[in-house]
Each structure stands twice: as structure tokens, then as C-alpha cells.
CSV table of C-alpha atoms in Angstrom, one decimal:
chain,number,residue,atom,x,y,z
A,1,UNK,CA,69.0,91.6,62.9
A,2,UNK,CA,66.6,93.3,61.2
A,3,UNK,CA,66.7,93.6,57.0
A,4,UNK,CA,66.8,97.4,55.7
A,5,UNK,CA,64.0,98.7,54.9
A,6,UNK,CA,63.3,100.1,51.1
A,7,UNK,CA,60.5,101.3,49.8
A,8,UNK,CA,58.7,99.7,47.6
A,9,UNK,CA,58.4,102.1,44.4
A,10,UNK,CA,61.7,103.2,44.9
A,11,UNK,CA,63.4,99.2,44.2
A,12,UNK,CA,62.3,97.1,41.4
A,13,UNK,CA,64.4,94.4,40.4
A,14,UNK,CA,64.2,91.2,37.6
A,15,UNK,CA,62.5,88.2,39.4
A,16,UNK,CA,65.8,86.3,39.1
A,17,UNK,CA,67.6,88.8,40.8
A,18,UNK,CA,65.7,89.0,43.6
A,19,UNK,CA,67.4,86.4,45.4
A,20,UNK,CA,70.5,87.8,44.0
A,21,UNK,CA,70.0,91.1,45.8
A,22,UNK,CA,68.3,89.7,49.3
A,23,UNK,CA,71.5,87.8,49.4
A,24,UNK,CA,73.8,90.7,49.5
A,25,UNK,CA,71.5,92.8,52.0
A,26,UNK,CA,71.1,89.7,54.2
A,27,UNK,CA,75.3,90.8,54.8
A,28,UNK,CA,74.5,94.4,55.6
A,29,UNK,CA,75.9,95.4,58.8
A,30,UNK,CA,78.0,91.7,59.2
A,31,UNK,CA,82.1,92.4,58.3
A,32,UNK,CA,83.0,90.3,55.4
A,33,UNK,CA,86.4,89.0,55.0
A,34,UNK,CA,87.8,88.9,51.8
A,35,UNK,CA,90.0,86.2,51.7
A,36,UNK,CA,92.1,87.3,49.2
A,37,UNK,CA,93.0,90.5,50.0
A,38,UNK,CA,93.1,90.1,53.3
A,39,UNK,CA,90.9,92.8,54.3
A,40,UNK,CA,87.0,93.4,55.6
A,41,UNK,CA,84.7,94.9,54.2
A,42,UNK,CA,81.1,95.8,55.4
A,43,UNK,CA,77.9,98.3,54.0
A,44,UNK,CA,75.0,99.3,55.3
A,45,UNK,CA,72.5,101.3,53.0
A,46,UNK,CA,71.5,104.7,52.7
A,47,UNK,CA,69.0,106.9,51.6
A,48,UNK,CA,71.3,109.9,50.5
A,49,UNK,CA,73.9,110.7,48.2
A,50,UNK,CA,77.4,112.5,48.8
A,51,UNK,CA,75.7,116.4,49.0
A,52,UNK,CA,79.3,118.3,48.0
A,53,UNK,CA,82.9,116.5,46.8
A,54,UNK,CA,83.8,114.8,43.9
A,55,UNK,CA,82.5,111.2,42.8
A,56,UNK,CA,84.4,109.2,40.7
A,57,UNK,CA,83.0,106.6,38.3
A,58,UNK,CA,83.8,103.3,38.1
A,59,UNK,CA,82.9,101.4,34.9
A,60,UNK,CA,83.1,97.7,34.2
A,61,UNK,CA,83.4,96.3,30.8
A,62,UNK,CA,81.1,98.7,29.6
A,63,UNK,CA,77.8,97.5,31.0
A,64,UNK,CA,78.0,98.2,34.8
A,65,UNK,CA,78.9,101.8,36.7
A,66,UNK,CA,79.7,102.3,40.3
A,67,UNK,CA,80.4,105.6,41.5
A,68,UNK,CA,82.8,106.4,44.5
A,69,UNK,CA,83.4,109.1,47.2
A,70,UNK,CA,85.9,108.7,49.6
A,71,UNK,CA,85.9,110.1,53.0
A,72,UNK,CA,88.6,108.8,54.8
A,73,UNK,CA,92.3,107.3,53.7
A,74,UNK,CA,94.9,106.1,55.9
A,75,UNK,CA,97.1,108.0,53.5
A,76,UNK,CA,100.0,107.9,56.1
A,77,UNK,CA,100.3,103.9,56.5
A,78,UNK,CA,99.5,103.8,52.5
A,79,UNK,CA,101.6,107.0,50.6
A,80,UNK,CA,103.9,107.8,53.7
A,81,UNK,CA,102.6,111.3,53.9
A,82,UNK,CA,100.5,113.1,56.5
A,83,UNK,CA,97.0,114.4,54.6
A,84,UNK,CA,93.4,114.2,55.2
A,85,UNK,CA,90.8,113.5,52.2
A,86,UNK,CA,89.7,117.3,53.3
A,87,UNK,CA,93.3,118.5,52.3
A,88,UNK,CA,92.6,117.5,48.6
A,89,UNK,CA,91.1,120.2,47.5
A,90,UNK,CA,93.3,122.7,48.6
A,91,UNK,CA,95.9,121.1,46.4
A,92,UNK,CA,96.9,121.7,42.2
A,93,UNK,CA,94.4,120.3,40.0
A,94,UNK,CA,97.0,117.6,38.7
A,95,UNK,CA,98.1,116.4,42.2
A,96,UNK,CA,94.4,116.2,43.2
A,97,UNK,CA,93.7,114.0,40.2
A,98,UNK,CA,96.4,112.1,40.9
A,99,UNK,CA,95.3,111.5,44.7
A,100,UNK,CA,92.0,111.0,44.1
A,101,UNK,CA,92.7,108.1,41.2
A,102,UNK,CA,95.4,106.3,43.7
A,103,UNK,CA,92.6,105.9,46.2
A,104,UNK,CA,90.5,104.8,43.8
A,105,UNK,CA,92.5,102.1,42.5
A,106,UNK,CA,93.4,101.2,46.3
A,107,UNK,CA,89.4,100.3,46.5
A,108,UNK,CA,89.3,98.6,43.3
A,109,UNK,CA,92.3,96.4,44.3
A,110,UNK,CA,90.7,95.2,47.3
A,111,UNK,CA,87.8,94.2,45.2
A,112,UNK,CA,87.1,90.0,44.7
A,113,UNK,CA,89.4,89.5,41.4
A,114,UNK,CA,86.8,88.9,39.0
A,115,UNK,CA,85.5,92.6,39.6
A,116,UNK,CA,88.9,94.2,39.9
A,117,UNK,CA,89.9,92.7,36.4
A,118,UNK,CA,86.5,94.5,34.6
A,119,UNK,CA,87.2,97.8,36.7
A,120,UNK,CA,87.9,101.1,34.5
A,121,UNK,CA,87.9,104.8,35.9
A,122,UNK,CA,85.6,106.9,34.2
A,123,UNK,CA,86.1,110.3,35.3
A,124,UNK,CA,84.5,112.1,38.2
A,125,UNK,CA,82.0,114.2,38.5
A,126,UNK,CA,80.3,116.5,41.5
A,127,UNK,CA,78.3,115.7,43.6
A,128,UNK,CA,75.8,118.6,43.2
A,129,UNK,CA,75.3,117.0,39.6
A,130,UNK,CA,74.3,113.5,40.0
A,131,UNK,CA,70.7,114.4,40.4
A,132,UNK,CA,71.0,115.2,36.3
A,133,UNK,CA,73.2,111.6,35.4
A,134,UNK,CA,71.3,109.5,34.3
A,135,UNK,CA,73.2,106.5,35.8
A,136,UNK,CA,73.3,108.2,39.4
A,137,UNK,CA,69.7,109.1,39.4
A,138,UNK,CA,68.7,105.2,39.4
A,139,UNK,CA,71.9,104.5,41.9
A,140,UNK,CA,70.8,103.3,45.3
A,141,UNK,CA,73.5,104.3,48.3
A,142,UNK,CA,75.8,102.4,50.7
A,143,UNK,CA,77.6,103.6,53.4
A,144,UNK,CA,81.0,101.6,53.2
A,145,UNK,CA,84.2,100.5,55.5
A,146,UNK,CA,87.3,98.9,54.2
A,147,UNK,CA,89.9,97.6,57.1
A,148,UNK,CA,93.0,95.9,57.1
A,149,UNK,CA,95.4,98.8,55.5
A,150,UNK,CA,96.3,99.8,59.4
A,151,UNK,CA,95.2,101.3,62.3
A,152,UNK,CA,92.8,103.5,60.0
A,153,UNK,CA,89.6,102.4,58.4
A,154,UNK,CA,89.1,103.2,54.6
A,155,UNK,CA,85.3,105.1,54.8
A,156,UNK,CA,83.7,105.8,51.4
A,157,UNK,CA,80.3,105.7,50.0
A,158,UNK,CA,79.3,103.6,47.0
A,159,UNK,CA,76.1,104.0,44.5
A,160,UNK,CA,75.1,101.9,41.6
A,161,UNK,CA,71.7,100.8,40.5
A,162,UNK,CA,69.9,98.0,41.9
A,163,UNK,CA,70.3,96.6,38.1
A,164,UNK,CA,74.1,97.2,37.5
A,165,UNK,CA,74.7,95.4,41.6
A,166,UNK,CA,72.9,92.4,40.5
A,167,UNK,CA,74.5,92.1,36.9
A,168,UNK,CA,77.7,92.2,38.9
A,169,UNK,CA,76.9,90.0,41.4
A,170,UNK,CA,74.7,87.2,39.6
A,171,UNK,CA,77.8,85.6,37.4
A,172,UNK,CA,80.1,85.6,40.5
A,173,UNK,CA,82.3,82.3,40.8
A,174,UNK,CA,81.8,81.1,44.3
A,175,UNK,CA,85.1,81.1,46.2
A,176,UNK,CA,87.4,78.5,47.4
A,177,UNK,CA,86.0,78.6,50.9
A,178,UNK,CA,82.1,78.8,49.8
A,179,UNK,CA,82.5,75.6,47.4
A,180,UNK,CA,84.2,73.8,50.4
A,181,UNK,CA,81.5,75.2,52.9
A,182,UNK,CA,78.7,74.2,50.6
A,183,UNK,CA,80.1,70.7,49.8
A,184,UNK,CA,81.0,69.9,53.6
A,185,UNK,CA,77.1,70.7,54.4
A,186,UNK,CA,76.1,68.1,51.6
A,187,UNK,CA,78.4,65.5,52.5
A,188,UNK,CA,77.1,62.8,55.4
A,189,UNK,CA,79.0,61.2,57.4
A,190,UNK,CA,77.4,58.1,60.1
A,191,UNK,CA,77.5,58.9,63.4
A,192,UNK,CA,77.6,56.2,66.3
A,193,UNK,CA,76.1,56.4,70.2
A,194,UNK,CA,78.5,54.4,71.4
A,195,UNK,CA,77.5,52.7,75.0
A,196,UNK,CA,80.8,50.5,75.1
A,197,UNK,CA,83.8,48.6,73.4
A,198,UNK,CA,85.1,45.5,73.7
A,199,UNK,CA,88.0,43.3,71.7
A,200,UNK,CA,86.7,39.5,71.3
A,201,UNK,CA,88.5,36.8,69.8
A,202,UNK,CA,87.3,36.4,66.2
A,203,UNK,CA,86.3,32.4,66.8
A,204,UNK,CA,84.1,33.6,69.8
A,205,UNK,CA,82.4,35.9,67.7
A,206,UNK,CA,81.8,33.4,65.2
A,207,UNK,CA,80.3,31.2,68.3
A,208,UNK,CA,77.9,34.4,69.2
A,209,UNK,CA,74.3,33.0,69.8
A,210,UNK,CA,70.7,34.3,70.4
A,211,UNK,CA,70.4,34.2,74.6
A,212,UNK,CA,74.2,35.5,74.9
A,213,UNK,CA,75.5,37.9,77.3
A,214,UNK,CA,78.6,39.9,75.9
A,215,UNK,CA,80.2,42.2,78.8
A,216,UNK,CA,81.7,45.7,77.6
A,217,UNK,CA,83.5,48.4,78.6
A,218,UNK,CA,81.3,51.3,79.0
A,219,UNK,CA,82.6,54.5,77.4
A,220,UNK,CA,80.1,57.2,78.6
A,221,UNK,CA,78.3,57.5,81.8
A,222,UNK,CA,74.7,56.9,81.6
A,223,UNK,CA,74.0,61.1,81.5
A,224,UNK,CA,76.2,61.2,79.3
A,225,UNK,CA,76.7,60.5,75.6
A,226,UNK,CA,79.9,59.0,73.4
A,227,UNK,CA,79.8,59.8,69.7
A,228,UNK,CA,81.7,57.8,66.8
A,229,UNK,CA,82.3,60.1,64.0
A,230,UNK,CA,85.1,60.4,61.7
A,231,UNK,CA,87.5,58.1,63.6
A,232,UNK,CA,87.3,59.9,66.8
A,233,UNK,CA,84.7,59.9,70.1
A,234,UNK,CA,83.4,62.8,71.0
A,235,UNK,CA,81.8,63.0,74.7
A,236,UNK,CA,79.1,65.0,75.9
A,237,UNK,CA,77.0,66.2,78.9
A,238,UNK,CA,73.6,67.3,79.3
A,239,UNK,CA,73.7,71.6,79.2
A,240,UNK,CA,69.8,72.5,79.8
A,241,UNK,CA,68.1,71.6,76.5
A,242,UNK,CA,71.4,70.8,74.4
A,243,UNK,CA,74.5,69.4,74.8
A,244,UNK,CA,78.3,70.6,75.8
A,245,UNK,CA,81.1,68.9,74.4
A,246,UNK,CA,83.9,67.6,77.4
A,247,UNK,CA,86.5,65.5,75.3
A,248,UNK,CA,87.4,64.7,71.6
A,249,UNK,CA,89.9,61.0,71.5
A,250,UNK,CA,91.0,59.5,68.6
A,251,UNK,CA,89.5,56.0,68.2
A,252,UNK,CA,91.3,53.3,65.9
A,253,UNK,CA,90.2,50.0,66.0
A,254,UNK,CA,93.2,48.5,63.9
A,255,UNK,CA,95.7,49.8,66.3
A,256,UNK,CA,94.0,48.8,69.1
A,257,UNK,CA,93.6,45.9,68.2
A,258,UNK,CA,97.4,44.5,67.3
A,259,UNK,CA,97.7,45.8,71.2
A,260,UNK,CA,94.9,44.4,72.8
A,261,UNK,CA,96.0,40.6,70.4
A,262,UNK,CA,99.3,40.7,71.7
A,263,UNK,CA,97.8,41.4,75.7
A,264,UNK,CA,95.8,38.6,75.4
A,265,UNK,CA,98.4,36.7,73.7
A,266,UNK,CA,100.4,37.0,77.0
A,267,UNK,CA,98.0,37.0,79.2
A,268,UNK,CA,94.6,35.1,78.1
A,269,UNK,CA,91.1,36.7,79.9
A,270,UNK,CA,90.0,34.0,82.2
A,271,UNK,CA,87.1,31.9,80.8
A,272,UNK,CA,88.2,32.1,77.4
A,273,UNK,CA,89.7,29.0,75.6
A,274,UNK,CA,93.0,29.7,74.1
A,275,UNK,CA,94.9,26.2,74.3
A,276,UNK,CA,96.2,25.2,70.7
A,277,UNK,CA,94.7,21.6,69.6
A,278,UNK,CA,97.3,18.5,69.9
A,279,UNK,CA,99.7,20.8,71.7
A,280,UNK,CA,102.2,20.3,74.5
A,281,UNK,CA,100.6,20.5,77.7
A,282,UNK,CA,103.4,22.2,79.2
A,283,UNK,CA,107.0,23.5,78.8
A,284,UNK,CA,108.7,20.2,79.8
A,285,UNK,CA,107.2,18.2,77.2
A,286,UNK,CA,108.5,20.7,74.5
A,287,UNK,CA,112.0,20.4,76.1
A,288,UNK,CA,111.6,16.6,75.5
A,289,UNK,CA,110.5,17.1,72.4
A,290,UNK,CA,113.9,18.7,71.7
A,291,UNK,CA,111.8,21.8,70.1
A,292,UNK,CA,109.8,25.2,71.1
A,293,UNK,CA,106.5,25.1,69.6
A,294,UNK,CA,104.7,29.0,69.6
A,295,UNK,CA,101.1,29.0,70.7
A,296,UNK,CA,99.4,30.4,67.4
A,297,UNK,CA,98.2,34.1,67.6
A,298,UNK,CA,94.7,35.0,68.8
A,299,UNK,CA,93.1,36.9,66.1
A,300,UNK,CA,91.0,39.8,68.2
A,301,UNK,CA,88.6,42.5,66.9
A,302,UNK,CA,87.2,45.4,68.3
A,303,UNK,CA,83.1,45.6,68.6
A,304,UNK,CA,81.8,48.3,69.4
A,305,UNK,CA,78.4,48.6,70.9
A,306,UNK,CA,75.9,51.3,69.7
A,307,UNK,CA,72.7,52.9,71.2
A,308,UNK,CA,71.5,54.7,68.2
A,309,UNK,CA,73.0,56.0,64.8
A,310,UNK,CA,72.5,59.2,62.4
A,311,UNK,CA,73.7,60.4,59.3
A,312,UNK,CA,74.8,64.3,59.7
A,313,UNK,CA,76.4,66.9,57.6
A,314,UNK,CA,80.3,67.2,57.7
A,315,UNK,CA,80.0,70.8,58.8
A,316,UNK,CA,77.8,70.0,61.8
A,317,UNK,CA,80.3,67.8,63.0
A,318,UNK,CA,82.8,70.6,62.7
A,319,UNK,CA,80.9,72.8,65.4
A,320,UNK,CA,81.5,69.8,67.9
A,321,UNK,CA,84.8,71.6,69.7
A,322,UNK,CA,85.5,71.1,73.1
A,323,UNK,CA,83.1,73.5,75.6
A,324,UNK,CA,80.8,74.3,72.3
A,325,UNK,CA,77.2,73.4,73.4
A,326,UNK,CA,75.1,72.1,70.4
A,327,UNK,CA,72.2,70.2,70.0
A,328,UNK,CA,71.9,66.7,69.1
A,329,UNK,CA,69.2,64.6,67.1
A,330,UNK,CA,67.0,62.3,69.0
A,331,UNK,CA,68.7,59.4,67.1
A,332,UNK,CA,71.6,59.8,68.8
A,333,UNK,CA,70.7,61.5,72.0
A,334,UNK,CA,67.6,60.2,73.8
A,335,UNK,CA,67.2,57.3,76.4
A,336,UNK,CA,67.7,54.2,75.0
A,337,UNK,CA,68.4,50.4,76.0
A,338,UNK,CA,68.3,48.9,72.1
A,339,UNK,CA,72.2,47.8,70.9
A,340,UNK,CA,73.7,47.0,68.2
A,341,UNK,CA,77.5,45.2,68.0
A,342,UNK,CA,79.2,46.1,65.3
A,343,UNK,CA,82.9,45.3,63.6
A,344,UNK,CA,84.1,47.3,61.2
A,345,UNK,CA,81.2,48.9,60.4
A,346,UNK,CA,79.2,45.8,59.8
A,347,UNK,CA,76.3,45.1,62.4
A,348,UNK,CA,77.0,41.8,63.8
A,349,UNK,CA,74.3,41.1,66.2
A,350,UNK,CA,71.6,43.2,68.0
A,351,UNK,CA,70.3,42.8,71.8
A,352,UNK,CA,69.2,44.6,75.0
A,353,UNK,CA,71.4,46.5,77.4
A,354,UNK,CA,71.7,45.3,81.0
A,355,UNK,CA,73.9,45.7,83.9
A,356,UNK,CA,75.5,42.5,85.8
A,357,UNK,CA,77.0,43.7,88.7
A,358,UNK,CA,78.6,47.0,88.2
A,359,UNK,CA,79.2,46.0,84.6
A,360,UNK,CA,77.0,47.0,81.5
A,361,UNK,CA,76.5,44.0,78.9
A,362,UNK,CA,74.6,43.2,76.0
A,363,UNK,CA,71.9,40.2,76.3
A,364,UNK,CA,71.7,39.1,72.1
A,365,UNK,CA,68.3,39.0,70.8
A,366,UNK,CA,69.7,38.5,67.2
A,367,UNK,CA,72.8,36.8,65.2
A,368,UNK,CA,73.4,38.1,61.5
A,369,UNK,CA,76.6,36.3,61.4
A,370,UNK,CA,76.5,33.8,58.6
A,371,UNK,CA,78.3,30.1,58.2
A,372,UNK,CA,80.6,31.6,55.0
């Protein structure tokens, strides 16, 4: 979109409110929701004032005037009667007043509440005078659009100086939702490639040596990638230069892991010591015995095995919905055969991906466990 254009002699502005007023035209044209209110609003400027009608003024605490034409009003859905903004001039000078006051205050209610608390009415004026106020001789002109009071737009035309807007605008508090936007892009969050998973006994991975080969079960084919972030994996394919999101699982290693110990507890993996020391060596000796003696529990943790890792932005995570097509960082998305295992977040190891049989595994290249 382009910017609108203004011409130079025409706009001069305080160098701190320069940003202050690019910021409100970079919304020109765009539909604003106001949260509050529950109604959008959108502008665009314009290089001419209302010709004929009345304008009202709009003052706020004293420093800052706005002045106000309205050209359409849902007065139907709003005062339950059938007129057109055409209609008021036609009527008594009181009821006019009245009217034109009513939708007045209808704008000013819509308004962000720190503005609509300052807001006075200051009379009106016509339009074939504001070339001699003083205030509407410096006022620059937008073309306006208020929806959300039914079917019927409100259409009105605002002016104010380039001075009075940014005085207005500079002190604004940020909302709810821009203070939780802007602290959700500072916040970073790690993000794993996950090639695979596995749940080891935690003696075995206390036995892990330089030269071993830990199978795993792989998580993402090799086109595609598997993401850790924020306790869930997201999976991805290849879409031209970026990525499309297929699948979004929750991933908890805790829970998995009281499931997967109490498999194994059943049903020991084959090549995997689990015989307790001085025990029975089968059922007949502990009904000699005269007593049942438990096999002690298999303490299991879940490893995952990484590719790559990043650190990203909480609200770039947030665009990662199911069919979105994003793009990734090299980190995290380019060939690689370098992994890492990890438990609970701690890197326990570090090797080189290979494939035995139709089975991916990790040869290690480096313990970091230590004897404590």
C-alpha cells in the first residue's frame, strides 16, 4: 500500500512527532478495531474541507480541537426513527441542535476512553467559515467510517491540525492487546528439530559411551521437519521456498513416561538387562520362600534427539496454525546429520545420524554425563 501523499509546505510537524504521525497514516485505509467499543473505525485523508453544512467542534481539555461533520447516521437502528442527516435542516432550530449533539456524542463515545473522557462540544460553526478560524485554517482533513452500530455505516469527516493529532496521540497508553502483542514479540522461547524420541532406562543412560549406537523412533520423515516448542510438535512440509504446517500434538515427557515405565515394567525390550540382583530366579522359588518379592521399578526417561535448535519470538510461534505456510530459520530447517540427545532439556550426549536397517539411530561422538 502506498503512504498518502502531502505536500511538503503544507505539513510541518515537531521532530518527535514525526514518528507519532507516520504511525497513524501507516493505518490509513486499514479498518481498526476498537476493542472496547466494539466497533471499526478507518480514515483515509483528504485535501478538502466540508464546502456547505454545519461543523461541530470538539475541544479537549482545552488544548486540542477537532472539528466534525457528519454525513451519514443509522439514525433508525440508533434513535428508532426514520431520518436522513439531509432531513436536519429542514427541522426547528432546537430539534436540530439537539440531533446534531446526539450524533456527536455517539462519535465521541466510540472514541479509545482516554479521549472520550477530555472530549467537550464546543459549538458549531459553518462550513463556508472555516477558511476565517483560525484553528480550521491549520486543520488537515480525513474522510472517516465508523461500523458496528448496524447494517449502516457512520460516514463523517474529521479535521484537526497536524499539531493538536499528535498532542492527542503522543501520551496514548498502549492497550491491553498492544502491551500483550509487544511483550509476546520480545519474549523467546527454544525451539527443537526433533529427528526422533526414545524412553531409555535411566542406568543405561548413565552407561552411554563415546562409539554408542542409540536407536530412536523417528518423528518426521526426512522432507519433513518436527518442531518442539512450547510443549507441543509441530510438523511441517516443504511448500516452494517455505514451509506448511500439517499437525500440531501435544508432547509430555512426564506422562509419557509413567506409561512407557510401566510397559517396560511388563514387558522388558529384548537386550536390555532388567533382572533384580540376589533375586528369585523364578516364581517357584518365591512360593518356597513362602513370600512374593516385586521386581523393583525401571526408572525410564524420555530423550529426545535434536537436529538443530533456535530461539524465536512467542508471536512467531503463534502464526504456526495448521495449513499456515511460514518460513523457518536455517537453524532449524536445513539438511542436517549433527544430533544432540537431550532429557529434560539438558544435552546429554552429541553424535551423528545413521540409519541401521530401516531404523534411524544416533552413533555418540560425545558423553557430557558426569559420575555425580
Amino acid at each position: 500500500m502506498n503512504a498518502p501523499a502531502w505536500q511538503a509546505e503544507t505539513l510541518r510537524l515537531e521532530l518527535e512527532d514525526v514518528p507519532v504521525w507516520n504511525a497513524l497514516m501507516s493505518h490509513a485505509d486499514q479498518p481498526v478495531t476498537l476493542s472496547e467499543k466494539n466497533v471499526t473505525f478507518s480514515f483515509r485523508p483528504t485535501h478538502s474541507a466540508p464546502r456547505d453544512g454545519w461543523v461541530r467542534q470538539i475541544g479537549f481539555g482545552g488544548k486540542s480541537r477537532l472539528y466534525l461533520q457528519v454525513e451519514q447516521f443509522p439514525f433508525a437502528t440508533i434513535c428508532g426513527v426514520e431520518l436522513d442527516v439531509g432531513d436536519l435542516a429542514e427541522m426547528p432550530p432546537d430539534l436540530c441542535e439537539a440531533l446534531q449533539q446526539g450524533m456527536a456524542w455517539t462519535l465521541v463515545g466510540a472514541l479509545p476512553g482516554f479521549l472520550a473522557e477530555k472530549a467537550s462540544l464546543d459549538g458549531s460553526i459553518f462550513a463556508d467559515r472555516l477558511s476565517t478560524d483560525a484553528g480550521a485554517a491549520a486543520a488537515h482533513w480525513f474522510s472517516c467510517s465508523l461500523s458496528g452500530f448496524g447494517d449502516m455505516p457512520i460516514l463523517f469527516s474529521i479535521g484537526a491540525s497536524p499539531d493538536d493529532i499528535c498532542s492527542l496521540l503522543r501520551n496514548a497508553p498502549p492497550s491491553a492487546r498492544q502491551v500483550h502483542s509487544q511483550l509476546r514479540s520480545r519474549i523467546r522461547t527454544p525451539v527443537l528439530r526433533l529427528a526422533g524420541e526414545a524412553r531409555l532406562a535411566a542406568r543405561d543412560i548413565r552407561a552411554l559411551e563415546a562409539g554408542d549406537v542409540v536407536l530412536f523412533r523417528e518423528l518426521a520423515r526426512a522432507e519433513s521437519r518436527a518442531l518442539l516448542a512450547n510443549g507441543h510438535v509441530y510438523t511441517f512440509d516443504r511448500s516452494q521456498q517455505d514451509w506448511q504446517c500439517l499437525s500440531i500434538t501435544p508432547f509430555s515427557g512426564d506422562e509419557t513416561m509413567e506409561t512407557d515405565a510401566a510397559a517396560v515394567c511388563e514387558a522388558p525390550e529384548t537386550g536390555v538387562d532388567r533382572t533384580p540382583e540376589n533375586g528369585p530366579e523364578d516364581a517357584t522359588d518365591v512360593e518356597q520362600a513362602g513370600e512374593l518379592k516385586a521386581a523393583p521399578p525401571v526408572l525410564m526417561a524420555p530423550v529426545s534427539f535434536a537436529l538443530g535448535s533456535a530461539l524465536l519470538a512467542l508471536n512467531e510461534i503463534e502464526t504456526w496454525q495448521v495449513g499456515a505456510t511460514v518460513p523457518l530459520p536455517a537453524e532449524i530447517s536445513a539438511d542436517s546429520t549433527r544430533v544432540t540427545l537431550r532429557v529434560h532439556d539438558q544435552v546429554i550426549a552429541e553424535g551423528d545420524l545413521v540409519r541401521i536397517a530401516d531404523r534411524l539411530a544416533a552413533r555418540l561422538t560425545r558423553v557430557f554425563l558426569n559420575d555425580s
